Amino acid sequence: MIAKKHGIEESTIRFRLRKRKAGEALKKAGRKSVLDIGIGSKLAEYIDVICNLGFSPTIDEILSLVGEFVKGQQLNAPQFTNGRPGRIWLKIFMRRSKLTLR
């Protein structure tokens, strides 16, 4: 009988540790992000700069900005409606980027 640690099979723990030591990437849960990490961080920096300059973009302005950016870069974004992200996407993006609207 295989011992379980916190409800996880010991073989699963060993498999994941072997993968990590070998330098192989483990699969992450959920969908792949629409924006690459580098692109997302640059976009977050841009939004942060706008806010620090004293301009307070509205939610709709940010969504339009992201939509125009995605269209301009010709990125494939099937989750976006008419090429524009939704409010839920923005909420997750802001949390991940540690941004707040003033």
Tab-separated table of C-alpha atoms in Angstrom:
chain	number	residue	atom	x	y	z
A	1	MET	CA	0.000	0.000	0.000
A	2	ILE	CA	1.331	3.423	-0.963
A	3	ALA	CA	1.480	5.961	1.838
A	4	LYS	CA	-0.359	9.240	1.316
A	5	LYS	CA	0.859	12.586	2.517
A	6	HIS	CA	-1.916	15.157	2.954
A	7	GLY	CA	-4.132	13.165	0.580
A	8	ILE	CA	-1.582	13.142	-2.272
A	9	GLU	CA	-0.089	9.894	-3.526
A	10	GLU	CA	3.599	9.526	-2.724
A	11	SER	CA	4.292	8.624	-6.345
A	12	THR	CA	2.806	11.964	-7.459
A	13	ILE	CA	5.098	13.865	-5.117
A	14	ARG	CA	8.134	11.910	-6.310
A	15	PHE	CA	7.187	12.473	-9.972
A	16	ARG	CA	6.882	16.228	-9.492
A	17	LEU	CA	10.154	16.455	-7.587
A	18	ARG	CA	11.941	14.513	-10.338
A	19	LYS	CA	10.531	16.842	-12.988
A	20	ARG	CA	11.570	19.922	-11.012
A	21	LYS	CA	15.120	18.620	-10.507
A	22	ALA	CA	15.383	17.833	-14.223
A	23	GLY	CA	14.431	21.419	-15.004
A	24	GLU	CA	11.288	20.464	-16.876
A	25	ALA	CA	8.353	22.802	-16.603
A	26	LEU	CA	5.319	21.500	-14.777
A	27	LYS	CA	1.934	22.148	-16.308
A	28	LYS	CA	0.084	25.015	-14.721
A	29	ALA	CA	-3.604	24.842	-14.024
A	30	GLY	CA	-5.957	26.960	-16.061
A	31	ARG	CA	-5.791	28.580	-19.457
A	32	LYS	CA	-2.697	29.984	-21.033
A	33	SER	CA	-2.555	33.742	-20.609
A	34	VAL	CA	-3.659	35.811	-23.596
A	35	LEU	CA	-0.772	38.213	-23.186
A	36	ASP	CA	2.808	37.036	-22.883
A	37	ILE	CA	4.394	37.769	-19.488
A	38	GLY	CA	6.699	40.379	-21.017
A	39	ILE	CA	3.887	42.091	-22.913
A	40	GLY	CA	1.630	42.030	-19.857
A	41	SER	CA	4.301	43.560	-17.644
A	42	LYS	CA	5.014	46.332	-20.189
A	43	LEU	CA	1.312	47.069	-20.419
A	44	ALA	CA	1.073	47.158	-16.615
A	45	GLU	CA	4.057	49.556	-16.463
A	46	TYR	CA	2.384	51.806	-19.036
A	47	ILE	CA	-0.869	51.891	-17.054
A	48	ASP	CA	1.093	52.583	-13.855
A	49	VAL	CA	2.969	55.482	-15.502
A	50	ILE	CA	-0.309	56.997	-16.699
A	51	CYS	CA	-1.698	56.799	-13.157
A	52	ASN	CA	1.469	58.252	-11.604
A	53	LEU	CA	1.336	61.227	-13.991
A	54	GLY	CA	-2.002	62.143	-12.474
A	55	PHE	CA	-4.300	60.778	-15.143
A	56	SER	CA	-6.892	58.376	-13.876
A	57	PRO	CA	-7.970	56.145	-16.735
A	58	THR	CA	-11.402	54.630	-16.383
A	59	ILE	CA	-12.050	50.918	-16.681
A	60	ASP	CA	-13.461	51.410	-20.182
A	61	GLU	CA	-10.379	53.390	-21.251
A	62	ILE	CA	-8.057	50.647	-20.045
A	63	LEU	CA	-10.124	47.951	-21.753
A	64	SER	CA	-10.060	49.956	-25.001
A	65	LEU	CA	-6.306	50.487	-24.666
A	66	VAL	CA	-5.700	46.752	-24.232
A	67	GLY	CA	-8.066	45.952	-27.110
A	68	GLU	CA	-6.254	48.367	-29.442
A	69	PHE	CA	-2.906	46.943	-28.345
A	70	VAL	CA	-4.011	43.365	-29.052
A	71	LYS	CA	-5.334	44.376	-32.491
A	72	GLY	CA	-2.182	46.392	-33.282
A	73	GLN	CA	0.099	43.496	-32.342
A	74	GLN	CA	-2.190	41.053	-34.189
A	75	LEU	CA	-2.348	38.750	-31.175
A	76	ASN	CA	-4.780	35.862	-31.139
A	77	ALA	CA	-7.223	36.531	-28.312
A	78	PRO	CA	-10.309	34.331	-28.703
A	79	GLN	CA	-11.417	35.103	-25.132
A	80	PHE	CA	-11.839	38.781	-26.002
A	81	THR	CA	-15.202	39.839	-27.423
A	82	ASN	CA	-14.665	41.840	-30.618
A	83	GLY	CA	-10.979	42.064	-29.748
A	84	ARG	CA	-11.668	43.762	-26.414
A	85	PRO	CA	-11.179	42.124	-23.005
A	86	GLY	CA	-13.925	41.988	-20.417
A	87	ARG	CA	-14.056	43.323	-16.892
A	88	ILE	CA	-13.232	39.942	-15.350
A	89	TRP	CA	-10.042	39.740	-17.437
A	90	LEU	CA	-9.125	43.256	-16.291
A	91	LYS	CA	-9.760	42.380	-12.640
A	92	ILE	CA	-7.448	39.350	-12.871
A	93	PHE	CA	-4.824	41.316	-14.840
A	94	MET	CA	-4.840	44.150	-12.285
A	95	ARG	CA	-4.494	41.701	-9.390
A	96	ARG	CA	-1.676	39.801	-11.105
A	97	SER	CA	0.110	43.055	-12.000
A	98	LYS	CA	-0.484	44.540	-8.536
A	99	LEU	CA	-2.217	47.606	-10.014
A	100	THR	CA	-5.061	49.601	-8.557
A	101	LEU	CA	-7.290	52.250	-10.075
A	102	ARG	CA	-7.622	55.563	-8.288
